[in-house]
Coordinates of C-alpha atoms in Angstrom, one line a residue:
M863 CA -3.0 7.8 22.2
A864 CA -1.1 9.0 19.1
R865 CA -2.6 10.4 16.0
I866 CA -1.3 8.6 12.9
L867 CA -2.0 9.7 9.3
I868 CA -1.3 7.0 6.7
T869 CA -1.4 7.3 3.0
S870 CA -0.6 4.8 0.3
A871 CA 0.5 5.6 -3.2
L872 CA -2.5 6.4 -5.4
P873 CA -3.4 3.5 -7.8
Y874 CA -3.8 4.8 -11.3
I875 CA -7.2 4.7 -12.8
N876 CA -6.6 2.7 -15.9
G877 CA -7.7 -0.8 -14.8
I878 CA -7.7 -3.1 -11.9
K879 CA -4.3 -3.4 -10.1
H880 CA -2.2 -6.6 -9.9
L881 CA -0.7 -8.3 -6.9
G882 CA 2.5 -6.3 -7.2
N883 CA 0.7 -3.0 -7.0
L884 CA -1.2 -4.3 -4.0
V885 CA 1.8 -5.3 -2.0
G886 CA 3.8 -2.3 -3.1
S887 CA 1.7 0.2 -1.1
M888 CA -1.9 -0.4 -0.3
L889 CA -1.6 -3.7 1.6
P890 CA 1.3 -2.9 3.8
A891 CA -0.4 0.4 4.6
D892 CA -3.5 -1.4 5.6
V893 CA -1.6 -3.9 7.8
Y894 CA 0.1 -1.0 9.6
A895 CA -3.2 1.0 9.9
R896 CA -5.0 -2.1 11.4
F897 CA -2.1 -2.7 13.8
K898 CA -2.1 0.9 15.0
R899 CA -5.9 0.9 15.5
Q900 CA -5.7 -2.2 17.6
Q901 CA -3.2 -0.5 19.8
G902 CA -5.8 2.2 20.4
H903 CA -4.3 5.0 18.4
E904 CA -6.3 7.5 16.3
V905 CA -5.6 6.4 12.8
L906 CA -6.6 8.1 9.5
Y907 CA -5.8 5.9 6.4
I908 CA -6.3 7.8 3.1
C909 CA -6.0 6.7 -0.5
A910 CA -7.6 7.6 -3.8
T911 CA -7.6 6.9 -7.5
D912 CA -5.1 8.9 -9.5
E913 CA -7.2 9.9 -12.5
H914 CA -5.5 12.5 -14.7
G915 CA -3.0 12.3 -17.5
T916 CA -2.6 10.8 -20.9
P917 CA -3.1 7.1 -19.9
A918 CA -6.6 7.9 -18.6
E919 CA -7.4 9.6 -21.9
L920 CA -6.1 6.7 -24.0
A921 CA -7.8 4.1 -21.9
A922 CA -11.1 5.9 -22.1
A923 CA -10.7 6.2 -25.9
A924 CA -9.9 2.5 -26.2
A925 CA -13.1 1.7 -24.2
G926 CA -15.1 4.1 -26.3
R927 CA -16.1 6.2 -23.3
E928 CA -15.9 9.8 -22.3
V929 CA -12.9 10.1 -20.0
A930 CA -14.9 11.4 -17.0
D931 CA -17.4 8.5 -17.3
Y932 CA -14.6 6.0 -17.7
C933 CA -12.8 7.3 -14.6
A934 CA -16.0 7.3 -12.5
E935 CA -16.6 3.7 -13.5
Q936 CA -13.0 2.5 -12.8
H937 CA -13.0 4.3 -9.5
E938 CA -15.9 2.1 -8.3
V939 CA -14.1 -1.0 -9.7
Q940 CA -11.0 -0.2 -7.7
K941 CA -12.9 0.8 -4.6
S942 CA -14.8 -2.5 -4.7
A943 CA -11.6 -4.5 -5.2
G944 CA -10.0 -2.8 -2.3
E945 CA -13.0 -3.5 0.0
A946 CA -13.0 -7.2 -1.1
F947 CA -9.3 -7.4 -0.1
G948 CA -10.1 -5.9 3.3
L949 CA -8.3 -2.6 2.7
S950 CA -9.5 -0.5 5.6
F951 CA -9.3 2.9 4.0
D952 CA -11.0 5.6 6.1
H953 CA -11.6 7.3 2.8
F954 CA -10.9 6.3 -0.8
G955 CA -11.1 9.5 -2.8
R956 CA -10.7 10.7 -6.4
S957 CA -8.1 13.1 -7.7
S958 CA -10.6 14.5 -10.1
N959 CA -12.9 15.8 -7.3
P960 CA -13.3 19.5 -6.6
P961 CA -11.0 19.7 -3.4
N962 CA -8.0 18.6 -5.5
H963 CA -8.8 21.2 -8.2
R964 CA -8.9 23.9 -5.5
L965 CA -5.8 22.8 -3.6
T966 CA -3.7 22.2 -6.7
Q967 CA -4.5 25.6 -8.1
H968 CA -3.9 27.1 -4.7
F969 CA -0.4 25.6 -4.4
A970 CA 0.5 26.7 -8.0
H971 CA -0.6 30.2 -7.1
V972 CA 1.4 30.4 -3.8
L973 CA 4.5 28.9 -5.3
E974 CA 4.5 31.4 -8.1
E975 CA 4.1 34.2 -5.5
K976 CA 7.2 32.7 -3.8
G977 CA 9.2 32.9 -7.0
L978 CA 9.2 29.1 -7.5
I979 CA 7.2 28.9 -10.6
E980 CA 7.9 30.6 -13.9
E981 CA 6.5 30.4 -17.4
R982 CA 9.0 29.0 -20.1
T983 CA 9.0 28.0 -23.7
D984 CA 9.7 24.3 -23.9
E985 CA 10.6 22.1 -26.7
Q986 CA 8.4 19.0 -26.7
V987 CA 8.0 16.0 -28.9
Y988 CA 4.9 16.2 -31.1
S989 CA 3.4 13.2 -32.9
I990 CA 2.2 14.3 -36.3
D991 CA 0.3 11.0 -36.9
D992 CA -1.3 11.1 -33.4
E993 CA -2.0 14.9 -33.7
R994 CA -0.8 15.5 -30.1
F995 CA 2.1 16.5 -27.9
L996 CA 3.4 13.4 -26.3
P997 CA 3.9 13.3 -22.5
D998 CA 7.4 12.3 -21.4
R999 CA 6.6 8.7 -20.7
Y1000 CA 4.8 8.3 -24.1
V1001 CA 8.0 9.1 -26.0
E1002 CA 10.4 6.1 -26.2
G1003 CA 13.7 5.7 -27.8
T1004 CA 17.4 5.0 -27.1
C1005 CA 18.9 6.3 -23.9
P1006 CA 21.6 8.8 -24.5
H1007 CA 23.5 7.5 -21.5
C1008 CA 23.5 3.7 -21.7
D1009 CA 22.0 3.0 -25.2
Y1010 CA 19.0 1.1 -23.8
E1011 CA 16.7 0.9 -26.8
K1012 CA 13.3 1.1 -24.9
A1013 CA 14.0 4.1 -22.6
R1014 CA 11.0 6.2 -21.7
G1015 CA 11.1 10.0 -22.1
D1016 CA 11.0 10.6 -18.3
Q1017 CA 13.4 8.0 -17.1
C1018 CA 15.5 5.1 -18.3
D1019 CA 14.5 1.8 -16.7
N1020 CA 17.9 0.3 -17.4
C1021 CA 20.3 2.9 -15.9
G1022 CA 17.8 4.8 -13.8
R1023 CA 18.8 8.2 -15.1
L1024 CA 16.2 11.0 -15.4
L1025 CA 15.7 12.0 -19.0
D1026 CA 14.3 14.7 -21.1
P1027 CA 12.4 13.2 -24.1
V1028 CA 14.0 15.5 -26.6
D1029 CA 17.4 14.0 -25.6
L1030 CA 16.3 10.4 -26.7
K1031 CA 18.0 9.0 -29.8
N1032 CA 15.6 7.6 -32.4
P1033 CA 12.4 8.7 -30.6
Y1034 CA 9.0 7.3 -31.5
S1035 CA 5.4 7.6 -30.2
A1036 CA 4.6 5.0 -27.6
V1037 CA 0.9 5.7 -28.3
S1038 CA 1.0 4.5 -32.0
G1039 CA 4.6 3.5 -32.6
S1040 CA 4.9 6.2 -35.2
K1041 CA 8.4 7.6 -35.8
N1042 CA 6.8 10.6 -37.6
V1043 CA 7.6 12.9 -34.6
E1044 CA 9.2 16.3 -34.3
V1045 CA 10.1 18.8 -31.7
R1046 CA 7.8 21.8 -31.3
E1047 CA 7.7 24.8 -29.0
T1048 CA 5.0 25.1 -26.3
R1049 CA 4.6 27.2 -23.2
H1050 CA 4.5 25.6 -19.8
L1051 CA 4.9 26.4 -16.1
H1052 CA 8.0 25.1 -14.4
L1053 CA 8.5 24.4 -10.7
L1054 CA 12.0 25.7 -9.9
Q1055 CA 13.3 22.7 -8.0
E1056 CA 16.9 23.8 -8.4
K1057 CA 16.2 26.7 -6.0
M1058 CA 15.0 24.1 -3.5
Q1059 CA 18.0 21.8 -3.7
D1060 CA 19.6 22.8 -0.3
R1061 CA 16.2 23.0 1.5
I1062 CA 15.2 19.5 0.3
A1063 CA 18.6 18.0 1.0
E1064 CA 18.5 19.4 4.6
W1065 CA 14.9 18.0 5.0
V1066 CA 15.9 14.6 3.7
E1067 CA 18.9 14.5 6.1
S1068 CA 16.5 15.3 9.0
K1069 CA 14.9 11.8 8.5
P1070 CA 17.6 9.4 9.8
H1071 CA 15.1 6.6 10.5
W1072 CA 13.9 6.3 6.9
P1073 CA 14.5 2.8 5.3
Q1074 CA 17.8 2.5 3.4
L1075 CA 15.9 2.1 0.1
T1076 CA 14.0 5.4 0.6
T1077 CA 17.1 7.3 1.7
S1078 CA 19.3 6.0 -1.1
I1079 CA 16.8 6.9 -3.8
A1080 CA 16.4 10.4 -2.4
R1081 CA 20.1 11.0 -2.1
K1082 CA 20.7 9.7 -5.6
W1083 CA 18.4 12.4 -7.0
L1084 CA 19.9 15.1 -4.9
K1085 CA 23.4 14.0 -5.8
E1086 CA 22.5 14.3 -9.5
G1087 CA 21.1 17.8 -8.8
L1088 CA 17.5 18.7 -8.8
R1089 CA 16.1 20.0 -12.1
D1090 CA 13.3 22.4 -12.7
R1091 CA 10.3 20.4 -13.9
S1092 CA 7.4 21.4 -16.0
I1093 CA 4.1 21.1 -14.1
T1094 CA 1.6 21.7 -16.9
R1095 CA 0.7 19.6 -20.0
D1096 CA -1.1 20.1 -23.3
L1097 CA -4.1 17.9 -22.5
K1098 CA -7.8 18.3 -22.1
W1099 CA -8.4 16.0 -19.1
G1100 CA -7.0 17.3 -15.8
I1101 CA -7.0 20.2 -13.5
P1102 CA -7.3 23.5 -15.5
V1103 CA -4.5 26.0 -15.1
E1104 CA -6.7 28.5 -13.3
Y1105 CA -6.9 30.4 -10.1
E1106 CA -10.2 31.3 -8.4
G1107 CA -12.1 30.5 -11.6
K1108 CA -9.9 32.6 -13.9
A1109 CA -7.9 30.8 -16.6
R1110 CA -4.3 31.8 -17.1
E1111 CA -3.8 33.6 -20.3
G1112 CA -2.3 31.3 -23.0
F1113 CA -3.0 28.2 -20.9
E1114 CA -6.7 27.8 -21.6
N1115 CA -6.1 24.4 -23.3
K1116 CA -3.6 23.1 -20.7
V1117 CA -3.9 21.3 -17.4
F1118 CA -1.6 20.7 -14.5
Y1119 CA 0.8 17.7 -14.8
V1120 CA -0.6 14.6 -13.1
W1121 CA 2.5 14.3 -10.9
F1122 CA 2.0 17.8 -9.6
D1123 CA -1.7 17.2 -8.6
A1124 CA -1.6 13.6 -7.6
P1125 CA 0.3 13.9 -4.2
I1126 CA -1.8 17.0 -3.4
E1127 CA -4.8 14.6 -3.5
Y1128 CA -3.6 13.1 -0.2
I1129 CA -4.7 16.4 1.4
A1130 CA -7.7 16.8 -0.9
A1131 CA -9.0 13.2 -0.2
T1132 CA -8.8 14.1 3.5
E1133 CA -11.0 17.1 2.8
E1134 CA -13.4 14.7 1.0
W1135 CA -13.4 12.5 4.1
S1136 CA -14.2 15.5 6.3
Q1137 CA -17.1 16.5 4.0
K1138 CA -18.6 13.0 4.6
S1139 CA -17.6 12.5 8.3
G1140 CA -18.1 16.0 9.6
E1141 CA -14.5 15.9 11.0
D1142 CA -11.9 18.6 10.6
W1143 CA -9.4 17.7 7.9
A1144 CA -7.1 20.6 8.7
R1145 CA -6.2 19.1 12.1
W1146 CA -4.4 16.3 10.1
W1147 CA -2.6 18.5 7.6
R1148 CA -2.1 22.1 9.0
T1149 CA 0.4 22.4 11.8
D1150 CA -1.2 25.6 12.8
K1151 CA -4.5 23.8 13.4
G1152 CA -3.3 20.7 15.3
A1153 CA -1.3 18.6 12.9
D1154 CA 1.9 19.2 14.7
D1155 CA 1.2 16.2 16.9
V1156 CA 0.4 13.9 13.9
S1157 CA 2.8 11.2 12.8
Y1158 CA 2.5 11.0 9.0
V1159 CA 3.5 7.7 7.3
Q1160 CA 3.6 7.1 3.6
F1161 CA 3.7 3.7 1.8
M1162 CA 4.8 3.3 -1.9
G1163 CA 6.8 1.3 -4.4
K1164 CA 10.4 2.4 -5.1
D1165 CA 9.4 3.9 -8.4
N1166 CA 7.4 6.6 -6.6
V1167 CA 10.0 7.5 -3.9
A1168 CA 11.7 10.3 -5.8
F1169 CA 8.5 12.2 -6.4
H1170 CA 7.6 11.9 -2.7
T1171 CA 11.1 12.8 -1.4
V1172 CA 11.8 15.6 -3.8
S1173 CA 8.9 16.9 -5.9
F1174 CA 6.0 16.8 -3.4
P1175 CA 8.2 18.2 -0.6
A1176 CA 9.3 21.0 -3.0
T1177 CA 5.6 21.9 -3.4
I1178 CA 4.8 21.7 0.4
L1179 CA 8.0 23.3 1.7
G1180 CA 8.2 25.8 -1.1
S1181 CA 4.7 27.2 -0.2
E1182 CA 6.1 28.3 3.2
E1183 CA 2.7 27.5 4.6
P1184 CA 2.3 25.3 7.7
W1185 CA 1.6 22.0 6.0
K1186 CA 2.4 18.6 7.6
T1187 CA 5.2 16.8 5.9
V1188 CA 5.9 13.1 6.0
D1189 CA 7.7 11.6 9.0
A1190 CA 8.2 8.0 7.9
L1191 CA 8.3 6.8 4.3
K1192 CA 8.1 3.0 3.8
S1193 CA 9.2 2.1 0.4
L1194 CA 9.1 -1.4 -1.2
N1195 CA 10.8 -3.0 -4.1
W1196 CA 8.9 -4.7 -6.9
L1197 CA 7.0 -8.0 -6.9
T1198 CA 7.7 -9.8 -10.1
W1199 CA 5.7 -12.6 -11.8
Y1200 CA 8.1 -15.5 -12.2
G1201 CA 11.0 -13.0 -12.5
G1202 CA 9.3 -10.9 -15.1
K1203 CA 6.8 -8.1 -15.2
F1204 CA 3.0 -8.4 -14.6
S1205 CA 1.3 -7.6 -17.9
T1206 CA -2.3 -7.1 -18.7
S1207 CA -1.8 -7.1 -22.5
Q1208 CA 0.2 -10.3 -22.4
G1209 CA -1.9 -12.1 -19.9
R1210 CA 0.9 -12.5 -17.4
G1211 CA 0.2 -12.4 -13.7
I1212 CA -2.8 -12.3 -11.4
F1213 CA -4.8 -9.2 -10.8
M1214 CA -6.8 -8.3 -7.7
D1215 CA -10.2 -9.3 -9.1
Q1216 CA -8.8 -12.6 -10.5
A1217 CA -7.1 -13.4 -7.2
L1218 CA -10.4 -13.3 -5.3
E1219 CA -12.1 -15.5 -7.9
L1220 CA -9.5 -18.2 -7.0
L1221 CA -9.2 -18.0 -3.3
P1222 CA -10.3 -15.8 -0.3
A1223 CA -8.4 -12.6 0.4
D1224 CA -6.5 -13.8 3.4
Y1225 CA -4.6 -16.4 1.4
W1226 CA -3.1 -13.6 -0.7
R1227 CA -2.7 -11.2 2.1
W1228 CA -0.7 -13.6 4.1
H1229 CA 1.6 -14.7 1.3
L1230 CA 2.2 -11.2 0.0
M1231 CA 3.1 -9.7 3.4
A1232 CA 5.1 -12.7 4.6
N1233 CA 7.2 -12.4 1.5
A1234 CA 7.0 -8.6 1.0
P1235 CA 9.7 -7.2 -1.4
E1236 CA 11.4 -5.2 1.3
S1237 CA 15.2 -5.7 0.9
D1238 CA 15.1 -6.7 -2.8
D1239 CA 12.6 -7.5 -5.6
A1240 CA 10.7 -10.6 -4.9
S1241 CA 9.4 -13.1 -7.4
F1242 CA 5.8 -14.4 -7.1
T1243 CA 5.4 -18.0 -8.2
L1244 CA 2.3 -20.1 -7.8
E1245 CA 4.3 -23.0 -6.5
H1246 CA 5.8 -20.9 -3.6
F1247 CA 2.4 -19.4 -2.9
A1248 CA 0.8 -22.8 -2.5
S1249 CA 3.6 -24.0 -0.3
V1250 CA 3.4 -21.0 2.0
V1251 CA -0.4 -21.2 2.3
N1252 CA -0.4 -24.9 2.9
K1253 CA 2.3 -24.9 5.5
D1254 CA 1.6 -21.7 7.4
L1255 CA -2.1 -21.2 7.1
A1256 CA -3.5 -24.7 6.7
D1257 CA -1.0 -26.9 8.6
V1258 CA 0.0 -24.5 11.4
L1259 CA -2.8 -22.0 12.2
G1260 CA -5.8 -23.8 10.7
N1261 CA -4.9 -27.2 12.1
F1262 CA -4.4 -25.8 15.6
V1263 CA -7.8 -24.1 15.6
N1264 CA -9.7 -27.1 14.2
R1265 CA -7.9 -29.7 16.2
I1266 CA -8.5 -28.2 19.6
T1267 CA -12.1 -27.0 19.0
R1268 CA -13.2 -30.5 17.8
F1269 CA -11.4 -32.3 20.6
C1270 CA -13.0 -30.0 23.2
K1271 CA -16.5 -30.6 21.7
A1272 CA -15.9 -34.3 21.7
R1273 CA -14.7 -34.6 25.3
F1274 CA -16.0 -31.6 27.2
G1275 CA -18.8 -30.3 25.0
E1276 CA -19.2 -26.9 23.4
E1277 CA -18.1 -24.9 26.5
V1278 CA -14.7 -23.9 27.7
P1279 CA -13.8 -26.3 30.5
G1280 CA -13.1 -24.6 33.8
E1281 CA -11.5 -27.4 35.7
G1282 CA -7.8 -27.5 36.6
D1283 CA -5.1 -25.0 37.1
Y1284 CA -2.3 -23.9 34.8
G1285 CA 1.1 -25.4 35.5
K1286 CA 4.6 -25.4 34.3
A1287 CA 3.8 -26.0 30.7
E1288 CA 1.6 -22.9 30.6
A1289 CA 4.1 -20.8 32.5
K1290 CA 6.8 -21.8 29.9
L1291 CA 4.4 -21.0 27.1
V1292 CA 3.6 -17.5 28.6
E1293 CA 7.3 -16.8 28.8
E1294 CA 7.9 -17.6 25.2
L1295 CA 4.8 -15.8 24.0
D1296 CA 5.7 -12.6 25.9
R1297 CA 9.1 -12.6 24.3
R1298 CA 7.8 -13.3 20.8
I1299 CA 4.9 -10.9 21.0
K1300 CA 7.3 -8.1 22.0
T1301 CA 9.5 -9.0 19.0
Y1302 CA 6.5 -9.2 16.7
T1303 CA 5.2 -5.8 17.9
D1304 CA 8.6 -4.2 17.5
C1305 CA 8.8 -5.4 13.9
L1306 CA 5.4 -4.0 13.1
E1307 CA 6.3 -0.7 14.7
K1308 CA 9.4 -0.6 12.5
M1309 CA 7.3 -1.7 9.5
E1310 CA 9.7 -4.7 9.0
F1311 CA 6.9 -6.9 7.7
R1312 CA 8.8 -10.0 6.6
K1313 CA 10.5 -10.2 10.0
A1314 CA 7.1 -9.5 11.7
F1315 CA 5.3 -12.4 10.1
V1316 CA 8.2 -14.8 10.6
E1317 CA 7.6 -14.1 14.3
L1318 CA 3.8 -14.4 14.0
R1319 CA 4.2 -17.8 12.4
S1320 CA 6.5 -18.8 15.3
I1321 CA 3.8 -17.7 17.7
W1322 CA 1.4 -20.1 16.0
V1323 CA 4.0 -22.8 16.0
A1324 CA 4.5 -22.3 19.8
G1325 CA 0.8 -23.0 20.2
N1326 CA 1.1 -26.3 18.3
E1327 CA 4.2 -27.3 20.2
Y1328 CA 2.4 -26.5 23.5
L1329 CA -0.5 -28.9 22.5
Q1330 CA 2.0 -31.6 21.6
I1331 CA 3.6 -31.3 25.1
A1332 CA 0.3 -30.9 27.0
A1333 CA -1.4 -33.7 24.9
P1334 CA -4.8 -33.4 26.4
W1335 CA -6.0 -36.4 24.4
T1336 CA -3.6 -38.5 26.4
A1337 CA -3.8 -36.6 29.7
I1338 CA -7.6 -37.0 29.8
K1339 CA -7.2 -40.7 30.4
E1340 CA -5.5 -40.2 33.7
D1341 CA -6.0 -36.6 34.8
K1342 CA -9.1 -34.9 33.4
E1343 CA -8.4 -31.6 35.3
R1344 CA -5.0 -31.4 33.7
A1345 CA -6.5 -32.0 30.3
A1346 CA -9.2 -29.5 30.9
A1347 CA -6.7 -26.8 31.8
S1348 CA -4.6 -27.4 28.7
V1349 CA -7.8 -27.3 26.5
R1350 CA -8.8 -24.0 28.2
C1351 CA -5.4 -22.6 27.5
A1352 CA -5.5 -23.6 23.9
L1353 CA -8.9 -22.1 23.4
N1354 CA -7.6 -18.9 24.9
L1355 CA -4.8 -19.1 22.4
I1356 CA -7.2 -19.0 19.5
V1357 CA -8.4 -15.6 20.6
L1358 CA -4.8 -14.4 21.2
F1359 CA -3.9 -15.7 17.7
A1360 CA -6.9 -13.9 16.3
V1361 CA -5.8 -10.6 17.9
L1362 CA -2.2 -10.9 16.7
S1363 CA -3.2 -12.0 13.2
R1364 CA -6.0 -9.5 12.5
P1365 CA -3.7 -6.9 10.9
V1366 CA -2.7 -9.3 8.1
I1367 CA -5.6 -11.9 7.9
P1368 CA -8.6 -9.9 9.2
F1369 CA -11.3 -12.1 7.7
T1370 CA -9.9 -15.2 9.3
A1371 CA -9.3 -13.4 12.6
D1372 CA -13.0 -12.4 12.7
K1373 CA -14.0 -16.1 12.0
M1374 CA -11.8 -17.0 15.0
F1375 CA -13.5 -14.4 17.2
A1376 CA -16.9 -15.7 16.0
I1377 CA -16.1 -19.2 17.4
F1378 CA -16.7 -17.6 20.8
G1379 CA -19.3 -15.1 19.8
L1380 CA -16.9 -12.2 20.4
D1381 CA -17.2 -8.8 18.8
P1382 CA -14.0 -8.4 16.7
D1383 CA -13.5 -4.7 17.4
D1384 CA -14.0 -5.2 21.2
A1385 CA -11.9 -8.3 21.4
S1386 CA -8.9 -7.3 19.2
V1387 CA -7.2 -4.8 21.6
W1388 CA -3.4 -5.4 21.3
P1389 CA -2.3 -7.7 24.1
S1390 CA -0.4 -6.3 27.1
S1391 CA 0.7 -9.7 28.4
A1392 CA 0.3 -13.4 27.4
A1393 CA -0.8 -14.4 30.9
E1394 CA -3.7 -11.9 30.8
A1395 CA -4.7 -13.2 27.3
L1396 CA -4.6 -16.8 28.5
A1397 CA -6.9 -15.9 31.4
R1398 CA -9.7 -14.5 29.2
F1399 CA -11.9 -17.6 29.5
K1400 CA -12.4 -19.0 33.0
G1401 CA -14.7 -21.8 32.0
G1402 CA -18.3 -22.2 30.9
E1403 CA -18.1 -19.9 27.9
A1404 CA -19.9 -21.3 24.9
F1405 CA -18.2 -21.8 21.5
T1406 CA -19.0 -23.3 18.1
P1407 CA -16.3 -25.3 16.2
P1408 CA -15.7 -23.6 12.9
D1409 CA -15.5 -25.1 9.4
V1410 CA -12.0 -25.7 8.1
L1411 CA -10.3 -22.3 8.1
F1412 CA -8.0 -22.9 5.1
A1413 CA -8.4 -25.5 2.4
K1414 CA -5.1 -26.7 1.0
I1415 CA -4.1 -25.8 -2.5
E1416 CA -3.7 -28.9 -4.7
D1417 CA -1.2 -29.6 -7.5
D1418 CA -3.9 -29.7 -10.2
Q1419 CA -5.1 -26.2 -9.2
I1420 CA -1.5 -24.9 -9.6
E1421 CA -1.2 -26.4 -13.0
A1422 CA -4.5 -24.9 -14.2
W1423 CA -3.5 -21.5 -12.8
R1424 CA -0.1 -21.7 -14.5
A1425 CA -1.8 -22.1 -17.8
Q1426 CA -4.4 -19.5 -17.2
F1427 CA -2.0 -16.7 -16.0
G1428 CA 1.1 -17.2 -18.1
A1429 CA 3.5 -18.8 -15.7
E1430 CA 6.4 -19.1 -18.1

């Protein structure tokens, strides 16, 4: 049994997340965590809300709330949405909680002792009308490299170059739009990443099995040369620049930069989990306390990769303390809404809470993972969503389950028939299933989700094709034992399909287990052989035919949703 630590990028606190955020980190991490648990491994899946920074302050102000109260409320909103989507976090923490304060301040102290943090005078954009220094991303203007007119102060979305906001041409405040801005001096702490260039490059090259997307982004940053980065900000909300309760002189009104403290929250949230569970968090994170045998897997969208392959490793490795570093980093491209961005303000796209008002979670989970943006950006359209759900879930899986349970009830009653022996058709089915289950399992191991769910759908199709060949509705007229054996085989297939499907459509899988009164956790052990799986029921086991598992999505629903969610 392996020990597997899984983290997904922390969702930011300012509002419910959209489907692109979901499939970009939290959902694939959940699928992988569920798969590994079913294999019998010891899994710890950690996530949290990312609560610091200017966006949280501005969102709270817009809502007329104190920022701490706003964040507490929004944490519960996001936690509830995750639970409703079946995200199986072992703990969903908060970056504003005390463990993250302590650990962030600890790392800053240790890094400074190692000569990797120094205090510098910076020039920073100050908005006179807003009466505040503007964080990098809240300064916009024209990119000095490609002349893109809406470049952010930290990075240009057009050419991808990292920027310093003072280098932007025609800068303005993204908070108010005011062009009444000027550059002022302010003191900040800097993480000396330039000193870590060779160490980080060597560490990245020690990860040959990372996805190409992950490696290419990391190497691009390294090729451009790591730059020293400020790790403090002129803000009120955040982790104070203190150590052991004593504020740093001159930094009494400053906090640590959100991108310095947020990744540390992976460790801090694990400590939160330990406080609730009584387990030892250090055995997951400290290699001197047992974490050397942990496999650590991170999930995130491509926009977060650089921080996790450069900045956070600079913190961890630079401390020279025995912390666990990431082994596998699964990065994903972006999910777009009809080729454009999801937008709360413009009413474009579907957000997690809205999705669940329309349809159950498994409809969304299946479509998002079967079409995950792995090799390139993927465009979500309602038309494609409906087509996938109707064909895969309703016509293939749902139809198989409902057809065979209702036929068995009508001809054999509500018990698995025990008559008859398996024959050539079942042997051929077992051979195909063994081959496909191996491929499916291999794809999940590699976190190649689109390929995995092509294979899972093929497994469902194999069951339907078997029924067409066995045709118990015809066989029963001349050979009741042959019909009984094929029905028993098909009923066993329902449980096998539930086991294999549970990582991606857990709610439906549990309904399928419930047909036979099986406990999902006991019944969902990953299969070792198809022959063994098809021999689960011998005959005489009671079952209850389910309601229709998946209702088809109709054209009039699509049209209504297009209008509601801005499908232009």
